[in-house]
XYZ file of C-alpha atoms in Angstrom:
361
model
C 0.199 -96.819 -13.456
C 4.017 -96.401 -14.245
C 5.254 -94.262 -16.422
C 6.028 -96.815 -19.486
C 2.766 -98.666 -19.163
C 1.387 -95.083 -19.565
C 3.331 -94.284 -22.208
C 2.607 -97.656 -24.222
C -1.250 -97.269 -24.027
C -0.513 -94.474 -26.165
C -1.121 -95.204 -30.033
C -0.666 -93.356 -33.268
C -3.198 -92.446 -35.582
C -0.936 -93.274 -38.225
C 0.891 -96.580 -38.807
C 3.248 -96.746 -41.268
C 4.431 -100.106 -43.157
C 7.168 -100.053 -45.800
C 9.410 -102.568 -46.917
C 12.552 -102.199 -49.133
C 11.666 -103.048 -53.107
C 13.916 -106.935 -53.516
C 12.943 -107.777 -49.881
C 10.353 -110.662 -49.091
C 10.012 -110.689 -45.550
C 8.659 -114.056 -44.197
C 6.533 -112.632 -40.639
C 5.809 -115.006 -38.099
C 2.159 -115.131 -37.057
C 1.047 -115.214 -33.766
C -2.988 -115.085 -34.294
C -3.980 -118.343 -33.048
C -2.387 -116.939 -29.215
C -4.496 -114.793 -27.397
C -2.847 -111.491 -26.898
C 0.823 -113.483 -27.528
C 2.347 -109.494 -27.505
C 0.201 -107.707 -25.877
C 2.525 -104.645 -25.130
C 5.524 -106.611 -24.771
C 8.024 -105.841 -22.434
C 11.247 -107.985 -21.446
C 13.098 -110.714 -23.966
C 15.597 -113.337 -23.971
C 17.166 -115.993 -26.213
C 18.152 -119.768 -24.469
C 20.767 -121.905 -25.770
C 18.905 -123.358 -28.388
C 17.626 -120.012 -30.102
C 14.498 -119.679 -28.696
C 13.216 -116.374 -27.876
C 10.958 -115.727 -24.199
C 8.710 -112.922 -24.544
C 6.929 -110.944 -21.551
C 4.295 -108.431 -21.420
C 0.995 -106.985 -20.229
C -0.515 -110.192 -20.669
C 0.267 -112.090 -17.746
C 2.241 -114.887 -19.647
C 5.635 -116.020 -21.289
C 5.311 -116.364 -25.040
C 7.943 -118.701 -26.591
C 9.540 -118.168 -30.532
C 11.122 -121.179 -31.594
C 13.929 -120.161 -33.885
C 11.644 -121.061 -37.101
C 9.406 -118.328 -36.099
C 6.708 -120.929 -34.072
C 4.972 -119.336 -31.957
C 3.378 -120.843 -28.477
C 2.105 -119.883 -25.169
C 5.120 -121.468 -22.812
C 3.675 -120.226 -19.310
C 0.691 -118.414 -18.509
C -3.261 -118.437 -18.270
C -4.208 -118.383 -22.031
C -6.490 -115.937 -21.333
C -4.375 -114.500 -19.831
C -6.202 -114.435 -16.070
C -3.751 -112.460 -12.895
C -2.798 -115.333 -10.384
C -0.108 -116.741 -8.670
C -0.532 -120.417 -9.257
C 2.665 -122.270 -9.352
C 2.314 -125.083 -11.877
C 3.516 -126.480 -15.709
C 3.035 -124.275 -18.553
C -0.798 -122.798 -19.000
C -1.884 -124.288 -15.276
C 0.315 -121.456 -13.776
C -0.874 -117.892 -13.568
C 0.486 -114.203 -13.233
C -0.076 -111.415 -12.315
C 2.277 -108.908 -14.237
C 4.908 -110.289 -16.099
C 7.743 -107.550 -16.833
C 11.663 -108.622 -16.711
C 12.586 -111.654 -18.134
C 16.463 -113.044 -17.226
C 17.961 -116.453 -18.107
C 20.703 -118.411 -16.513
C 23.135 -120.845 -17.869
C 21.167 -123.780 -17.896
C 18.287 -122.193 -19.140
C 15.565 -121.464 -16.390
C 13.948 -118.451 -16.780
C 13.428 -115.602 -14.431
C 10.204 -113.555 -14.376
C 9.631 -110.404 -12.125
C 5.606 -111.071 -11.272
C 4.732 -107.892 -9.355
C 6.321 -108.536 -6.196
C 7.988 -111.936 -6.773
C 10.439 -113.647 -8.924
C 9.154 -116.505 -10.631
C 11.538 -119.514 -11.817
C 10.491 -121.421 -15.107
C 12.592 -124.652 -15.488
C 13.040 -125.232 -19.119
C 10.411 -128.210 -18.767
C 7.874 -125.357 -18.162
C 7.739 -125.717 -14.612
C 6.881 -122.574 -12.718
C 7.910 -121.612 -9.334
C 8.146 -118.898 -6.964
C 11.711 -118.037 -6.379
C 11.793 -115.672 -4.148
C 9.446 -112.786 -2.721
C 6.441 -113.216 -0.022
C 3.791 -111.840 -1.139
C 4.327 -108.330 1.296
C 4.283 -105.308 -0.581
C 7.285 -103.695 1.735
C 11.326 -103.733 0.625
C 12.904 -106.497 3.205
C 16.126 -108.000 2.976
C 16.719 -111.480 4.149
C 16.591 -115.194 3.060
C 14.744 -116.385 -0.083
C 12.067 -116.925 2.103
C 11.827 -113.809 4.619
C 12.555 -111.339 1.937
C 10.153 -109.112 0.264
C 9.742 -106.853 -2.521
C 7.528 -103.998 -3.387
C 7.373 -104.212 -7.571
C 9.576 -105.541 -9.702
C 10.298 -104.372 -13.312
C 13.486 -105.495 -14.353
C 15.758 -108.354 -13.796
C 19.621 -109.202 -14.933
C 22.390 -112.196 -13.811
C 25.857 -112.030 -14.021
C 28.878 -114.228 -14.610
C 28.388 -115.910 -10.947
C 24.632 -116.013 -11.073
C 23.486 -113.403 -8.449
C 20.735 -111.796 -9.515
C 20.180 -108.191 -9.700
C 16.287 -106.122 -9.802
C 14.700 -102.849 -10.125
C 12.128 -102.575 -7.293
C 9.717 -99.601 -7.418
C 8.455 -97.507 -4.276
C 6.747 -94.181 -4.433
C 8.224 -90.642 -3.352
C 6.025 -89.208 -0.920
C 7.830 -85.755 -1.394
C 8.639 -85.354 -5.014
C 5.739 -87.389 -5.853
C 7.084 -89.989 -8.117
C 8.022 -93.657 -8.217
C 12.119 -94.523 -8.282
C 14.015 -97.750 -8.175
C 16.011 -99.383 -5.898
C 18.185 -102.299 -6.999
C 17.825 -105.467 -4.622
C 20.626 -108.014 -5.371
C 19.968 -111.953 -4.993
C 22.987 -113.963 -4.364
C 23.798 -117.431 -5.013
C 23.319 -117.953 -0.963
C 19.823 -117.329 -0.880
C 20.048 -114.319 0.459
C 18.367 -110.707 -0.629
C 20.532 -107.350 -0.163
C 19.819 -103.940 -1.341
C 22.967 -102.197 -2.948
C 24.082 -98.806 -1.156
C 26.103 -95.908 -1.826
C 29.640 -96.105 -0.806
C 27.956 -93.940 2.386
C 25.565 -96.603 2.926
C 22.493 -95.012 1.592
C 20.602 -97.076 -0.875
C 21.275 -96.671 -4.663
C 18.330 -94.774 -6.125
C 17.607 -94.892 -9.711
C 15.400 -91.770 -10.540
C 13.441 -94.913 -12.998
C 15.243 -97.530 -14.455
C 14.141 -98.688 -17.876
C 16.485 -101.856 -18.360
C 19.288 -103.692 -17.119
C 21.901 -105.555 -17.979
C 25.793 -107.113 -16.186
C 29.151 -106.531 -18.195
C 31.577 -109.191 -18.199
C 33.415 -107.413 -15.156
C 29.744 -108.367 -12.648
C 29.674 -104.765 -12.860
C 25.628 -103.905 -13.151
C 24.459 -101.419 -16.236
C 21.154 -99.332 -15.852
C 19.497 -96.975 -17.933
C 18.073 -94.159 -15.951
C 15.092 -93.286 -17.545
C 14.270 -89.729 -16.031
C 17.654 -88.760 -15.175
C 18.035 -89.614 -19.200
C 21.348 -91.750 -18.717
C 23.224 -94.706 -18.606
C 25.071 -95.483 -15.179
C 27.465 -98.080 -14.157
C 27.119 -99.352 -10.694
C 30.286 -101.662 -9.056
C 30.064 -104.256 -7.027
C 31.233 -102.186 -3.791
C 28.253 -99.860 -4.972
C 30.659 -97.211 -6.866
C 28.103 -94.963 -8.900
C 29.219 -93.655 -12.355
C 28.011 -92.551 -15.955
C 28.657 -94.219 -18.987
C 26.677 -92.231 -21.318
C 24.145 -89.386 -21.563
C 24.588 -85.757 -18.975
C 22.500 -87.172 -15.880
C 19.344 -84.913 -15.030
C 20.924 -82.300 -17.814
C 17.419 -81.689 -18.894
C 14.118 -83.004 -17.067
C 11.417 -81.360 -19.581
C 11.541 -80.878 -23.284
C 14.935 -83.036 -23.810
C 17.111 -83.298 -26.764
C 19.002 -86.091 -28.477
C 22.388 -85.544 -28.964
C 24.703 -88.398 -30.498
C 28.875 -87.969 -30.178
C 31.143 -88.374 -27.484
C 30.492 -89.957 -24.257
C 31.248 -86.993 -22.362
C 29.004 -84.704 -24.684
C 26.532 -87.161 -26.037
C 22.523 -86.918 -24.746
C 19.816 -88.983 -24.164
C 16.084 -89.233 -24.347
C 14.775 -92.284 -22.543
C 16.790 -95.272 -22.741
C 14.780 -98.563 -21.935
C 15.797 -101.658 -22.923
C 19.881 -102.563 -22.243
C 21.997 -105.620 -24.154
C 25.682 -106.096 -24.328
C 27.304 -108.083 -27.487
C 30.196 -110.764 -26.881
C 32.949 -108.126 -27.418
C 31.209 -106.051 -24.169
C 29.420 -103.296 -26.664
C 26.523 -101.583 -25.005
C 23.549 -101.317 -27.353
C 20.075 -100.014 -25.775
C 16.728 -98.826 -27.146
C 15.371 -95.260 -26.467
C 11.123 -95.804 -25.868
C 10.404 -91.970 -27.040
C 13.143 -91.710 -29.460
C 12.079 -95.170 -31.105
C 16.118 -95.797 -31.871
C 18.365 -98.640 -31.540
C 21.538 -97.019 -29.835
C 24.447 -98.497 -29.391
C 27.768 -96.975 -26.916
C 31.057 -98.020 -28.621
C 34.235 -96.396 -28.299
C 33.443 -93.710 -26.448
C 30.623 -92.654 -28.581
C 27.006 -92.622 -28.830
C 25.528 -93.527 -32.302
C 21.780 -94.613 -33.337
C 22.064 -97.960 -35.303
C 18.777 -98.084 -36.149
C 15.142 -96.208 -36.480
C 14.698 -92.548 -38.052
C 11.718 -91.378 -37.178
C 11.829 -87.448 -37.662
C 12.857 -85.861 -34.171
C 11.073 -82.888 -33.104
C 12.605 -80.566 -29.880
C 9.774 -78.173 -29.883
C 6.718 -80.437 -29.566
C 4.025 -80.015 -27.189
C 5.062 -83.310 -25.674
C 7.307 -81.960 -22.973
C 8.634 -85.189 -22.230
C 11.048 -85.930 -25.482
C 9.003 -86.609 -29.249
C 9.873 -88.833 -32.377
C 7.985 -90.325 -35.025
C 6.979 -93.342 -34.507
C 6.089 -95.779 -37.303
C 6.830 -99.349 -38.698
C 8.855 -99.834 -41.660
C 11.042 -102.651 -42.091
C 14.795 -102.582 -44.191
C 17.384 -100.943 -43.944
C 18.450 -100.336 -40.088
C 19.207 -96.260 -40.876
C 15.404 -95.858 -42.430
C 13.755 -98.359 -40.377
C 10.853 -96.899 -37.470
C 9.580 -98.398 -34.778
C 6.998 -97.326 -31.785
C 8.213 -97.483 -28.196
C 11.105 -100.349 -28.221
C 11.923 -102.236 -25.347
C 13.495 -105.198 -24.308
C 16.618 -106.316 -26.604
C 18.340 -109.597 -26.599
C 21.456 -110.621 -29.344
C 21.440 -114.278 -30.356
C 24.475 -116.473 -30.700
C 24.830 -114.843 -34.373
C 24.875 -111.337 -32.942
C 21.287 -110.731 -34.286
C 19.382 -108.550 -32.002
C 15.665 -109.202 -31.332
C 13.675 -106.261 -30.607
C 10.464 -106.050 -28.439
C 8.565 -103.239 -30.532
C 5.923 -102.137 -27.824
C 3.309 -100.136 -29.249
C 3.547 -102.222 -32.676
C 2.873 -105.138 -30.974
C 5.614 -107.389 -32.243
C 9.225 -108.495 -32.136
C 11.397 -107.009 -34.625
C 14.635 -108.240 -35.574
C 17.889 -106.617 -36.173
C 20.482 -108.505 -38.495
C 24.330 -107.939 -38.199
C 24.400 -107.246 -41.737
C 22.240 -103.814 -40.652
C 19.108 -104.802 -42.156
C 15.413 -104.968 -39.514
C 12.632 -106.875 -40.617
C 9.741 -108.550 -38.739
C 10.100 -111.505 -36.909
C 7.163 -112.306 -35.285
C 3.862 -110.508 -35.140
């Protein structure tokens, strides 16, 4: 089991549920769809405002932009397979990063495939086997080991995390396999030629330059990696601290960082991401490193060597808001950004006017 699916069977004895004294909040309802956010995981927003939710369910939930709420691809029971068909016919097997392209298909990382949903519902396997081994080559040849995440970029390559285990350290790392518009599957390297490996990489996302942006969960930082495989930091000290970490906001250079998951960039090329132990909304703009929203009470000292907030859920405003283990983020066309709230089982949302409320539960 990974390390975030570990981490998000984890519940609190205590759930907290405020909202702000004026505020009505109108929630969404999802009961009538069997597990519709079960642990969510990955999110995007099409064209038309609709939101596609994945998670440990083995299905895409779809949001219209009313708040309607409907199982879009999937066994409704949510049964593992790998049946390419429309809508409920197909089947998964574990549904994780969710990307979206300009004309709206949807791409799903499924274990050790990437599966293409047309936006008539019709799913497909993209690319990947079925071999559990890391093998470039054509759309058909190549293979992939597991797949977690998944971004495009301005010329619609493709870019994904793909997990393999550490026989000597004993842990599980990413490498990042790139899909170009060719058809063809390429791992990215090291100026040296080595491959790029991410110690875990919690989300992904491209900048406007095709330049790809991963948050490095363990090494508790966000890098930048170039198209000619150039390695840098953008925020966070890289593997300053592996136990008992501390959050730090500020400067770039000083700033540090828990566990950052989830990765979105605005129009104007702003990096926001969510931190899963911190349960903050963080966003990286000039220069600096500043929570936008959640406030659960931090504590450095606790027994949970790995990094320890308070999680919660409270709805208003963004500053006194709490959350429990967010994940995926997506901004719509209004620069509200969606929030996959993991452990509370629902999708939060974040208004540019700084206020979160429920959106769908």
């Amino acid at each position: 089991m990974s390390l975030q699916w570990k981490f998000m069977m984890k519940r609190s004895s205590l759930l907290l549920v405020t909202f702000f004294v004026g505020i009505a909040p109108t929630i969404a309802q999802s009961n009538k769809v069997f597990h519709a956010f079960y642990y969510p995981y990955g999110i995007v927003i099409d064209s038309k405002g609709s939101l596609f939710v994945t998670g440990k369910n083995n299905k895409v939930i779809k949001i219209s932009p009313s708040g309607q709420v409907s199982e879009f691809a999937g066994s409704p029971n949510g049964n593992a397979g790998t049946i390419d068909d429309y809508g409920t016919k197909a089947s998964f097997r574990d549904t994780r990063g969710i990307a979206i392209d300009g004309q709206d298909n949807l791409y799903v990382c499924d274990y050790n495939k990437v599966r293409k949903i047309s936006p008539a519902g019709l799913v497909s396997t993209y690319v990947g086997n079925g071999n559990y081994k890391q093998i470039d080559g054509s759309l058909a040849t190549a293979s992939f080991n597991h797949l977690h995440n998944i971004a495009t970029n301005k010329n619609g390559e493709m870019y994904v995390t793909d997990q393999l285990f550490d026989e000597v350290k004993k842990e599980d790392y990413h490498t990042i396999r790139k899909i170009s518009k060719d058809g063809s599957v390429s791992t990215l390297r090291n100026t040296d030629g080595s491959p790029i490996r991410i110690n875990y990489a919690g989300g992904i996302t491209c900048d406007s330059e095709g330049n790809l942006i991963v948050c490095d969960q363990r090494s508790r930082c966000i890098k930048k990696i170039t198209e000619r495989g150039k390695v840098s930091t953008i925020a966070g000290k890289c593997d300053f601290q592996k136990w008992n970490p501390i959050y730090k906001e500020g400067s770039i250079a000083s700033a540090l960082l828990v566990e950052p998951s989830g990765i979105a960039m605005n129009k104007t090329g702003e990096i926001f991401f969510a931190d899963l132990r911190m349960h903050r909304i963080i966003k990286v703009v000039n220069s600096r490193v500043t929570t936008i929203a959640g406030n659960g009470e931090i504590d450095f000292s606790h027994s949970n060597i790995g990094g320890y907030a308070e999680e919660g859920y409270a709805d208003g405003n963004a500053k006194s808001s709490l959350f429990d283990g967010p994940q995926g983020i997506a901004f719509d066309r209004d620069g509200n950004l969606f929030i996959v709230d993991s452990n509370n089982k629902c999708i939060r949302k974040l208004s540019n006017g700084g206020v979160v409320s429920t959106f769908c539960k």
